[in-house]
């Protein structure tokens, strides 16, 4: 009976390593395809439409001034920046005013959404910003991203094609400080990139990535406005999905931006990544289940254990070595070759640990239906919507509970941050 169990574990390890190796081959093919598209991308732009950059803010973040400044220094003929906060006392606005004085030629607007009356506070703020925007070309981006001077030119260029409804782009993780930030940034550069480029190669883009979403106002209006997303957790994913289902194209730009991994502690990193995994579980449940077969290290460790238990140590070590090699190659392919993250090249030896952590986050995503987001607890519902949990559970370390806003019950019936 023992030998049968050991044999079964070895088979499970072999099947798991085979599945993640197939995934690695797909990543290499998708990476080659993406790089070829980058090289073919035109370097001359014409008919550049004026653009409104929409930037939701919520409090201070590490290096916020550096991130926001990269939007003030765009090489683009006509653009404005619309900042949105809940109120005029948000400390992030002082950083904006400093940059406004430094770059007086850049038009800036402010909107204040007040306390959100629907679950997704970011969407409530974006609703105000879209209404205040002067132009019909809109670029929505998170506060924790840093971009190059040609960012706006690159992401709006595909919108010249009327068939295109939305443009989004990949991002490389940029750590702040500490091991946990480095590991989370590695996950952004490698795990996220791998999944996106493979999905885009196999079925086309059917979703958007929140750090950057560029679209025309008419596309939003055809969907009923961005407020339609206020009851969703992964509003970015759903926006791209709805645009795809409307018959328009969602385009993955060849441009790559920096997305900062703000979590400096283990607890903060775990909370953020499990929340993201849970939202994915509810937004695309079938694909999320299949994600478990893309990890390598759990199967390598299983093979090591089964090999040792069955006294086939060399076989067990070989399976573990195969898993480690698989993850190192994946890191170099997705992190360095695709998104140009030089830290991925330096830290490729660390990615096997991040892969094992990612598997643990994936497992944890099936435990419970609630998440903690900016001090409020939400319950995720089938279809990706969410509702505010009215009770005040004990706050996580360092987080004080905030008043729970009233929620539109009709919106609740209809889900990176």
GROMACS .gro file of C-alpha atoms in nm:
model
  417
    1UNK     CA    1   0.000   0.000   0.000
    2UNK     CA    2   0.286   0.234   0.083
    3UNK     CA    3   0.456   0.169  -0.251
    4UNK     CA    4   0.129   0.240  -0.433
    5UNK     CA    5   0.101   0.572  -0.252
    6UNK     CA    6   0.458   0.662  -0.336
    7UNK     CA    7   0.404   0.565  -0.699
    8UNK     CA    8   0.090   0.775  -0.711
    9UNK     CA    9   0.277   1.078  -0.573
   10UNK     CA   10   0.554   1.031  -0.831
   11UNK     CA   11   0.296   1.019  -1.108
   12UNK     CA   12   0.129   1.335  -0.974
   13UNK     CA   13   0.467   1.511  -0.965
   14UNK     CA   14   0.549   1.400  -1.320
   15UNK     CA   15   0.209   1.510  -1.454
   16UNK     CA   16   0.239   1.847  -1.280
   17UNK     CA   17   0.588   1.906  -1.416
   18UNK     CA   18   0.472   1.806  -1.763
   19UNK     CA   19   0.184   2.056  -1.749
   20UNK     CA   20   0.404   2.343  -1.634
   21UNK     CA   21   0.659   2.252  -1.902
   22UNK     CA   22   0.388   2.275  -2.167
   23UNK     CA   23   0.300   2.616  -2.020
   24UNK     CA   24   0.666   2.719  -2.040
   25UNK     CA   25   0.677   2.627  -2.410
   26UNK     CA   26   0.363   2.836  -2.467
   27UNK     CA   27   0.523   3.129  -2.283
   28UNK     CA   28   0.834   3.107  -2.504
   29UNK     CA   29   0.620   3.107  -2.820
   30UNK     CA   30   0.406   3.395  -2.692
   31UNK     CA   31   0.719   3.588  -2.589
   32UNK     CA   32   0.869   3.550  -2.936
   33UNK     CA   33   0.540   3.670  -3.087
   34UNK     CA   34   0.526   3.972  -2.854
   35UNK     CA   35   0.888   4.070  -2.920
   36UNK     CA   36   0.837   4.049  -3.294
   37UNK     CA   37   0.539   4.283  -3.261
   38UNK     CA   38   0.750   4.524  -3.055
   39UNK     CA   39   1.013   4.536  -3.329
   40UNK     CA   40   0.750   4.598  -3.596
   41UNK     CA   41   0.582   4.879  -3.400
   42UNK     CA   42   0.598   5.207  -3.599
   43UNK     CA   43   0.817   5.484  -3.460
   44UNK     CA   44   0.623   5.768  -3.629
   45UNK     CA   45   0.287   5.891  -3.503
   46UNK     CA   46   0.036   6.109  -3.684
   47UNK     CA   47  -0.308   6.250  -3.616
   48UNK     CA   48  -0.251   6.264  -3.240
   49UNK     CA   49  -0.575   6.344  -3.061
   50UNK     CA   50  -0.580   6.542  -2.735
   51UNK     CA   51  -0.590   6.312  -2.434
   52UNK     CA   52  -0.724   6.327  -2.079
   53UNK     CA   53  -0.513   6.128  -1.832
   54UNK     CA   54  -0.730   6.007  -1.544
   55UNK     CA   55  -0.542   5.943  -1.221
   56UNK     CA   56  -0.732   5.822  -0.910
   57UNK     CA   57  -0.546   5.890  -0.584
   58UNK     CA   58  -0.597   5.772  -0.227
   59UNK     CA   59  -0.341   5.889   0.027
   60UNK     CA   60   0.037   5.893   0.019
   61UNK     CA   61   0.251   5.616  -0.129
   62UNK     CA   62   0.628   5.562  -0.148
   63UNK     CA   63   0.782   5.771  -0.429
   64UNK     CA   64   0.441   5.908  -0.529
   65UNK     CA   65   0.594   6.232  -0.658
   66UNK     CA   66   0.834   6.041  -0.885
   67UNK     CA   67   0.550   5.831  -1.026
   68UNK     CA   68   0.318   6.124  -1.092
   69UNK     CA   69   0.597   6.337  -1.238
   70UNK     CA   70   0.644   6.083  -1.516
   71UNK     CA   71   0.295   6.180  -1.640
   72UNK     CA   72   0.372   6.553  -1.634
   73UNK     CA   73   0.674   6.500  -1.860
   74UNK     CA   74   0.500   6.327  -2.151
   75UNK     CA   75   0.617   6.407  -2.504
   76UNK     CA   76   0.268   6.462  -2.639
   77UNK     CA   77   0.123   6.773  -2.805
   78UNK     CA   78  -0.202   6.810  -2.610
   79UNK     CA   79  -0.301   6.644  -2.285
   80UNK     CA   80  -0.445   6.720  -1.944
   81UNK     CA   81  -0.429   6.532  -1.615
   82UNK     CA   82  -0.744   6.482  -1.410
   83UNK     CA   83  -0.682   6.378  -1.049
   84UNK     CA   84  -0.957   6.226  -0.839
   85UNK     CA   85  -0.973   6.185  -0.462
   86UNK     CA   86  -1.252   6.144  -0.209
   87UNK     CA   87  -1.200   6.490  -0.062
   88UNK     CA   88  -0.980   6.799  -0.081
   89UNK     CA   89  -0.786   6.696   0.230
   90UNK     CA   90  -0.622   6.392   0.070
   91UNK     CA   91  -0.245   6.428   0.140
   92UNK     CA   92  -0.161   6.312  -0.214
   93UNK     CA   93  -0.295   6.644  -0.345
   94UNK     CA   94  -0.002   6.831  -0.191
   95UNK     CA   95   0.230   6.627  -0.413
   96UNK     CA   96   0.015   6.713  -0.716
   97UNK     CA   97   0.027   7.085  -0.634
   98UNK     CA   98   0.405   7.070  -0.607
   99UNK     CA   99   0.423   6.916  -0.954
  100UNK     CA  100   0.164   7.159  -1.086
  101UNK     CA  101   0.389   7.448  -0.983
  102UNK     CA  102   0.691   7.275  -1.140
  103UNK     CA  103   0.509   7.212  -1.471
  104UNK     CA  104   0.266   7.506  -1.510
  105UNK     CA  105   0.216   7.435  -1.881
  106UNK     CA  106   0.037   7.103  -1.805
  107UNK     CA  107  -0.340   7.153  -1.753
  108UNK     CA  108  -0.459   6.990  -1.429
  109UNK     CA  109  -0.808   6.930  -1.292
  110UNK     CA  110  -0.933   6.795  -0.959
  111UNK     CA  111  -1.246   6.599  -0.877
  112UNK     CA  112  -1.379   6.490  -0.537
  113UNK     CA  113  -1.611   6.193  -0.519
  114UNK     CA  114  -1.694   6.200  -0.147
  115UNK     CA  115  -1.756   5.881   0.049
  116UNK     CA  116  -1.844   5.604  -0.199
  117UNK     CA  117  -2.205   5.487  -0.205
  118UNK     CA  118  -2.116   5.177  -0.407
  119UNK     CA  119  -1.857   4.907  -0.331
  120UNK     CA  120  -1.576   5.011  -0.569
  121UNK     CA  121  -1.451   5.351  -0.452
  122UNK     CA  122  -1.205   5.380  -0.742
  123UNK     CA  123  -1.483   5.350  -1.000
  124UNK     CA  124  -1.691   5.606  -0.811
  125UNK     CA  125  -1.398   5.845  -0.840
  126UNK     CA  126  -1.344   5.762  -1.209
  127UNK     CA  127  -1.707   5.843  -1.279
  128UNK     CA  128  -1.643   6.201  -1.165
  129UNK     CA  129  -1.316   6.221  -1.359
  130UNK     CA  130  -1.467   6.102  -1.686
  131UNK     CA  131  -1.737   6.369  -1.655
  132UNK     CA  132  -1.473   6.638  -1.590
  133UNK     CA  133  -1.239   6.529  -1.872
  134UNK     CA  134  -1.214   6.779  -2.158
  135UNK     CA  135  -1.117   6.530  -2.426
  136UNK     CA  136  -1.265   6.213  -2.574
  137UNK     CA  137  -0.946   6.006  -2.564
  138UNK     CA  138  -0.908   5.878  -2.207
  139UNK     CA  139  -0.613   5.702  -2.042
  140UNK     CA  140  -0.682   5.553  -1.697
  141UNK     CA  141  -0.379   5.460  -1.489
  142UNK     CA  142  -0.303   5.366  -1.130
  143UNK     CA  143  -0.113   5.590  -0.890
  144UNK     CA  144   0.165   5.335  -0.838
  145UNK     CA  145   0.291   5.321  -1.196
  146UNK     CA  146   0.588   5.497  -1.355
  147UNK     CA  147   0.602   5.558  -1.730
  148UNK     CA  148   0.841   5.674  -2.001
  149UNK     CA  149   0.797   6.007  -2.190
  150UNK     CA  150   0.646   5.830  -2.495
  151UNK     CA  151   0.387   5.642  -2.291
  152UNK     CA  152   0.081   5.838  -2.405
  153UNK     CA  153   0.187   5.828  -2.770
  154UNK     CA  154   0.230   5.453  -2.757
  155UNK     CA  155  -0.090   5.357  -2.577
  156UNK     CA  156  -0.330   5.583  -2.770
  157UNK     CA  157  -0.192   5.506  -3.116
  158UNK     CA  158  -0.404   5.190  -3.171
  159UNK     CA  159  -0.720   5.389  -3.085
  160UNK     CA  160  -0.696   5.549  -3.429
  161UNK     CA  161  -0.849   5.226  -3.558
  162UNK     CA  162  -1.226   5.250  -3.498
  163UNK     CA  163  -1.241   4.872  -3.444
  164UNK     CA  164  -1.025   4.907  -3.133
  165UNK     CA  165  -1.220   4.966  -2.815
  166UNK     CA  166  -0.945   4.956  -2.552
  167UNK     CA  167  -0.566   4.944  -2.525
  168UNK     CA  168  -0.387   4.799  -2.225
  169UNK     CA  169  -0.024   4.714  -2.156
  170UNK     CA  170   0.206   4.484  -1.968
  171UNK     CA  171   0.406   4.600  -1.670
  172UNK     CA  172   0.728   4.504  -1.497
  173UNK     CA  173   0.738   4.495  -1.120
  174UNK     CA  174   0.945   4.765  -0.950
  175UNK     CA  175   1.032   4.686  -0.586
  176UNK     CA  176   1.052   4.950  -0.317
  177UNK     CA  177   1.268   4.791  -0.049
  178UNK     CA  178   1.300   4.458   0.127
  179UNK     CA  179   1.275   4.094   0.026
  180UNK     CA  180   0.894   4.081   0.015
  181UNK     CA  181   0.870   4.375  -0.222
  182UNK     CA  182   1.132   4.209  -0.445
  183UNK     CA  183   0.937   3.885  -0.453
  184UNK     CA  184   0.606   4.058  -0.524
  185UNK     CA  185   0.769   4.260  -0.804
  186UNK     CA  186   0.907   3.935  -0.950
  187UNK     CA  187   0.555   3.796  -0.954
  188UNK     CA  188   0.434   4.100  -1.148
  189UNK     CA  189   0.710   4.070  -1.406
  190UNK     CA  190   0.696   3.693  -1.449
  191UNK     CA  191   0.371   3.532  -1.332
  192UNK     CA  192   0.142   3.809  -1.456
  193UNK     CA  193   0.328   3.857  -1.784
  194UNK     CA  194   0.332   3.483  -1.860
  195UNK     CA  195  -0.041   3.444  -1.809
  196UNK     CA  196  -0.130   3.751  -2.013
  197UNK     CA  197   0.082   3.682  -2.320
  198UNK     CA  198  -0.027   3.317  -2.335
  199UNK     CA  199  -0.394   3.415  -2.306
  200UNK     CA  200  -0.349   3.682  -2.574
  201UNK     CA  201  -0.181   3.432  -2.807
  202UNK     CA  202  -0.442   3.158  -2.761
  203UNK     CA  203  -0.767   3.355  -2.763
  204UNK     CA  204  -0.687   3.724  -2.806
  205UNK     CA  205  -0.724   3.989  -2.537
  206UNK     CA  206  -1.060   3.955  -2.365
  207UNK     CA  207  -0.975   4.163  -2.058
  208UNK     CA  208  -0.781   4.469  -1.953
  209UNK     CA  209  -0.501   4.531  -1.703
  210UNK     CA  210  -0.575   4.804  -1.451
  211UNK     CA  211  -0.239   4.989  -1.444
  212UNK     CA  212  -0.321   5.125  -1.794
  213UNK     CA  213  -0.646   5.134  -1.990
  214UNK     CA  214  -0.681   5.369  -2.288
  215UNK     CA  215  -1.013   5.411  -2.465
  216UNK     CA  216  -1.247   5.660  -2.631
  217UNK     CA  217  -1.537   5.822  -2.449
  218UNK     CA  218  -1.785   5.682  -2.702
  219UNK     CA  219  -1.685   5.327  -2.605
  220UNK     CA  220  -1.761   5.393  -2.240
  221UNK     CA  221  -2.090   5.556  -2.326
  222UNK     CA  222  -2.193   5.256  -2.535
  223UNK     CA  223  -2.147   5.039  -2.226
  224UNK     CA  224  -2.363   5.269  -2.016
  225UNK     CA  225  -2.075   5.458  -1.854
  226UNK     CA  226  -1.793   5.352  -1.625
  227UNK     CA  227  -2.032   5.356  -1.331
  228UNK     CA  228  -2.157   5.017  -1.452
  229UNK     CA  229  -1.841   4.870  -1.298
  230UNK     CA  230  -1.889   5.011  -0.948
  231UNK     CA  231  -2.008   4.683  -0.799
  232UNK     CA  232  -1.712   4.479  -0.933
  233UNK     CA  233  -1.382   4.408  -0.759
  234UNK     CA  234  -1.177   4.353  -1.078
  235UNK     CA  235  -1.324   4.649  -1.263
  236UNK     CA  236  -1.034   4.646  -1.511
  237UNK     CA  237  -1.090   4.283  -1.609
  238UNK     CA  238  -1.464   4.339  -1.646
  239UNK     CA  239  -1.422   4.658  -1.852
  240UNK     CA  240  -1.205   4.475  -2.105
  241UNK     CA  241  -1.443   4.180  -2.107
  242UNK     CA  242  -1.747   4.398  -2.173
  243UNK     CA  243  -1.570   4.585  -2.453
  244UNK     CA  244  -1.464   4.256  -2.613
  245UNK     CA  245  -1.819   4.122  -2.587
  246UNK     CA  246  -1.948   4.440  -2.753
  247UNK     CA  247  -1.760   4.343  -3.069
  248UNK     CA  248  -1.461   4.577  -3.035
  249UNK     CA  249  -1.097   4.478  -3.009
  250UNK     CA  250  -0.894   4.489  -2.689
  251UNK     CA  251  -0.531   4.550  -2.787
  252UNK     CA  252  -0.224   4.459  -2.584
  253UNK     CA  253   0.021   4.742  -2.651
  254UNK     CA  254   0.386   4.664  -2.716
  255UNK     CA  255   0.468   4.936  -2.461
  256UNK     CA  256   0.568   4.827  -2.109
  257UNK     CA  257   0.540   5.034  -1.790
  258UNK     CA  258   0.672   5.004  -1.434
  259UNK     CA  259   0.430   4.895  -1.161
  260UNK     CA  260   0.561   4.950  -0.810
  261UNK     CA  261   0.526   4.674  -0.550
  262UNK     CA  262   0.434   4.884  -0.247
  263UNK     CA  263   0.409   4.603   0.010
  264UNK     CA  264   0.722   4.602   0.225
  265UNK     CA  265   0.611   4.349   0.487
  266UNK     CA  266   0.527   3.981   0.456
  267UNK     CA  267   0.177   4.038   0.595
  268UNK     CA  268   0.106   4.322   0.352
  269UNK     CA  269   0.236   4.124   0.057
  270UNK     CA  270   0.029   3.817   0.146
  271UNK     CA  271  -0.286   4.025   0.195
  272UNK     CA  272  -0.246   4.202  -0.138
  273UNK     CA  273  -0.168   3.893  -0.344
  274UNK     CA  274  -0.436   3.671  -0.188
  275UNK     CA  275  -0.690   3.948  -0.249
  276UNK     CA  276  -0.587   3.961  -0.614
  277UNK     CA  277  -0.607   3.582  -0.643
  278UNK     CA  278  -0.952   3.578  -0.485
  279UNK     CA  279  -1.083   3.842  -0.722
  280UNK     CA  280  -0.949   3.637  -1.015
  281UNK     CA  281  -1.121   3.328  -0.878
  282UNK     CA  282  -1.457   3.504  -0.894
  283UNK     CA  283  -1.398   3.687  -1.222
  284UNK     CA  284  -1.283   3.386  -1.427
  285UNK     CA  285  -1.337   3.074  -1.215
  286UNK     CA  286  -1.248   2.810  -1.476
  287UNK     CA  287  -0.923   2.973  -1.577
  288UNK     CA  288  -0.832   3.028  -1.214
  289UNK     CA  289  -0.864   2.657  -1.138
  290UNK     CA  290  -0.635   2.576  -1.431
  291UNK     CA  291  -0.374   2.819  -1.298
  292UNK     CA  292  -0.274   2.554  -1.044
  293UNK     CA  293  -0.118   2.346  -1.321
  294UNK     CA  294   0.115   2.629  -1.428
  295UNK     CA  295   0.321   2.624  -1.107
  296UNK     CA  296   0.633   2.406  -1.099
  297UNK     CA  297   0.788   2.410  -0.752
  298UNK     CA  298   0.503   2.232  -0.568
  299UNK     CA  299   0.536   1.939  -0.808
  300UNK     CA  300   0.915   1.944  -0.786
  301UNK     CA  301   0.900   1.925  -0.406
  302UNK     CA  302   0.635   1.652  -0.427
  303UNK     CA  303   0.866   1.457  -0.657
  304UNK     CA  304   1.157   1.506  -0.416
  305UNK     CA  305   0.951   1.375  -0.125
  306UNK     CA  306   0.811   1.079  -0.319
  307UNK     CA  307   1.156   0.992  -0.453
  308UNK     CA  308   1.308   1.001  -0.105
  309UNK     CA  309   1.021   0.796   0.044
  310UNK     CA  310   1.056   0.530  -0.227
  311UNK     CA  311   1.438   0.532  -0.201
  312UNK     CA  312   1.474   0.677  -0.550
  313UNK     CA  313   1.666   0.984  -0.433
  314UNK     CA  314   1.823   1.056  -0.771
  315UNK     CA  315   1.481   1.056  -0.937
  316UNK     CA  316   1.344   1.288  -0.669
  317UNK     CA  317   1.638   1.528  -0.701
  318UNK     CA  318   1.603   1.521  -1.079
  319UNK     CA  319   1.237   1.621  -1.057
  320UNK     CA  320   1.320   1.907  -0.821
  321UNK     CA  321   1.605   2.022  -1.047
  322UNK     CA  322   1.368   2.017  -1.344
  323UNK     CA  323   1.121   2.235  -1.155
  324UNK     CA  324   1.390   2.488  -1.059
  325UNK     CA  325   1.527   2.503  -1.415
  326UNK     CA  326   1.174   2.549  -1.548
  327UNK     CA  327   1.115   2.852  -1.325
  328UNK     CA  328   1.453   3.010  -1.399
  329UNK     CA  329   1.389   2.984  -1.774
  330UNK     CA  330   1.039   3.125  -1.724
  331UNK     CA  331   1.181   3.421  -1.529
  332UNK     CA  332   1.435   3.506  -1.795
  333UNK     CA  333   1.181   3.464  -2.077
  334UNK     CA  334   0.887   3.658  -1.933
  335UNK     CA  335   1.061   3.895  -1.695
  336UNK     CA  336   1.368   3.993  -1.893
  337UNK     CA  337   1.297   3.915  -2.259
  338UNK     CA  338   0.934   4.032  -2.268
  339UNK     CA  339   0.904   4.321  -2.023
  340UNK     CA  340   1.273   4.414  -2.002
  341UNK     CA  341   1.303   4.373  -1.626
  342UNK     CA  342   1.675   4.355  -1.554
  343UNK     CA  343   1.600   4.267  -1.192
  344UNK     CA  344   1.438   3.946  -1.318
  345UNK     CA  345   1.770   3.851  -1.471
  346UNK     CA  346   1.951   3.925  -1.146
  347UNK     CA  347   1.691   3.761  -0.922
  348UNK     CA  348   1.602   3.461  -1.140
  349UNK     CA  349   1.740   3.234  -0.867
  350UNK     CA  350   1.476   3.375  -0.632
  351UNK     CA  351   1.180   3.297  -0.854
  352UNK     CA  352   1.144   2.931  -0.751
  353UNK     CA  353   1.061   3.064  -0.402
  354UNK     CA  354   0.814   3.313  -0.551
  355UNK     CA  355   0.658   3.033  -0.755
  356UNK     CA  356   0.601   2.830  -0.439
  357UNK     CA  357   0.451   3.137  -0.269
  358UNK     CA  358   0.227   3.192  -0.570
  359UNK     CA  359   0.095   2.839  -0.537
  360UNK     CA  360   0.019   2.904  -0.168
  361UNK     CA  361  -0.166   3.225  -0.261
  362UNK     CA  362  -0.363   3.028  -0.518
  363UNK     CA  363  -0.462   2.768  -0.259
  364UNK     CA  364  -0.554   3.043  -0.011
  365UNK     CA  365  -0.781   3.203  -0.271
  366UNK     CA  366  -1.023   2.914  -0.227
  367UNK     CA  367  -1.048   2.973   0.151
  368UNK     CA  368  -1.332   3.212   0.213
  369UNK     CA  369  -1.505   3.481   0.011
  370UNK     CA  370  -1.406   3.802   0.189
  371UNK     CA  371  -1.122   4.046   0.122
  372UNK     CA  372  -0.983   4.349   0.305
  373UNK     CA  373  -0.937   4.649   0.078
  374UNK     CA  374  -0.822   4.989   0.209
  375UNK     CA  375  -0.958   4.922   0.556
  376UNK     CA  376  -1.298   4.789   0.449
  377UNK     CA  377  -1.406   4.428   0.428
  378UNK     CA  378  -1.595   4.305   0.124
  379UNK     CA  379  -1.765   3.980   0.030
  380UNK     CA  380  -1.704   3.855  -0.324
  381UNK     CA  381  -2.008   3.724  -0.509
  382UNK     CA  382  -2.049   3.495  -0.813
  383UNK     CA  383  -1.977   3.684  -1.133
  384UNK     CA  384  -1.712   3.902  -0.972
  385UNK     CA  385  -1.935   4.154  -0.795
  386UNK     CA  386  -1.882   4.242  -0.431
  387UNK     CA  387  -2.068   4.386  -0.136
  388UNK     CA  388  -1.956   4.562   0.177
  389UNK     CA  389  -1.957   4.345   0.489
  390UNK     CA  390  -2.153   4.559   0.737
  391UNK     CA  391  -1.980   4.431   1.052
  392UNK     CA  392  -1.650   4.565   1.175
  393UNK     CA  393  -1.417   4.267   1.214
  394UNK     CA  394  -1.086   4.315   1.384
  395UNK     CA  395  -0.866   4.527   1.164
  396UNK     CA  396  -0.545   4.388   1.024
  397UNK     CA  397  -0.227   4.508   1.197
  398UNK     CA  398  -0.175   4.874   1.119
  399UNK     CA  399  -0.522   4.919   0.968
  400UNK     CA  400  -0.796   5.109   1.146
  401UNK     CA  401  -1.155   5.026   1.055
  402UNK     CA  402  -1.339   5.294   0.861
  403UNK     CA  403  -1.708   5.376   0.848
  404UNK     CA  404  -1.897   5.140   0.617
  405UNK     CA  405  -2.073   5.326   0.335
  406UNK     CA  406  -2.425   5.252   0.230
  407UNK     CA  407  -2.442   5.032  -0.077
  408UNK     CA  408  -2.682   5.047  -0.367
  409UNK     CA  409  -2.866   4.714  -0.346
  410UNK     CA  410  -2.949   4.718  -0.716
  411UNK     CA  411  -2.582   4.759  -0.808
  412UNK     CA  412  -2.489   4.470  -0.583
  413UNK     CA  413  -2.724   4.240  -0.768
  414UNK     CA  414  -2.545   4.299  -1.089
  415UNK     CA  415  -1.668   4.245  -0.864
  416UNK     CA  416  -0.479   4.599  -0.805
  417UNK     CA  417  -0.639   4.802  -0.527
   0.00000   0.00000   0.00000
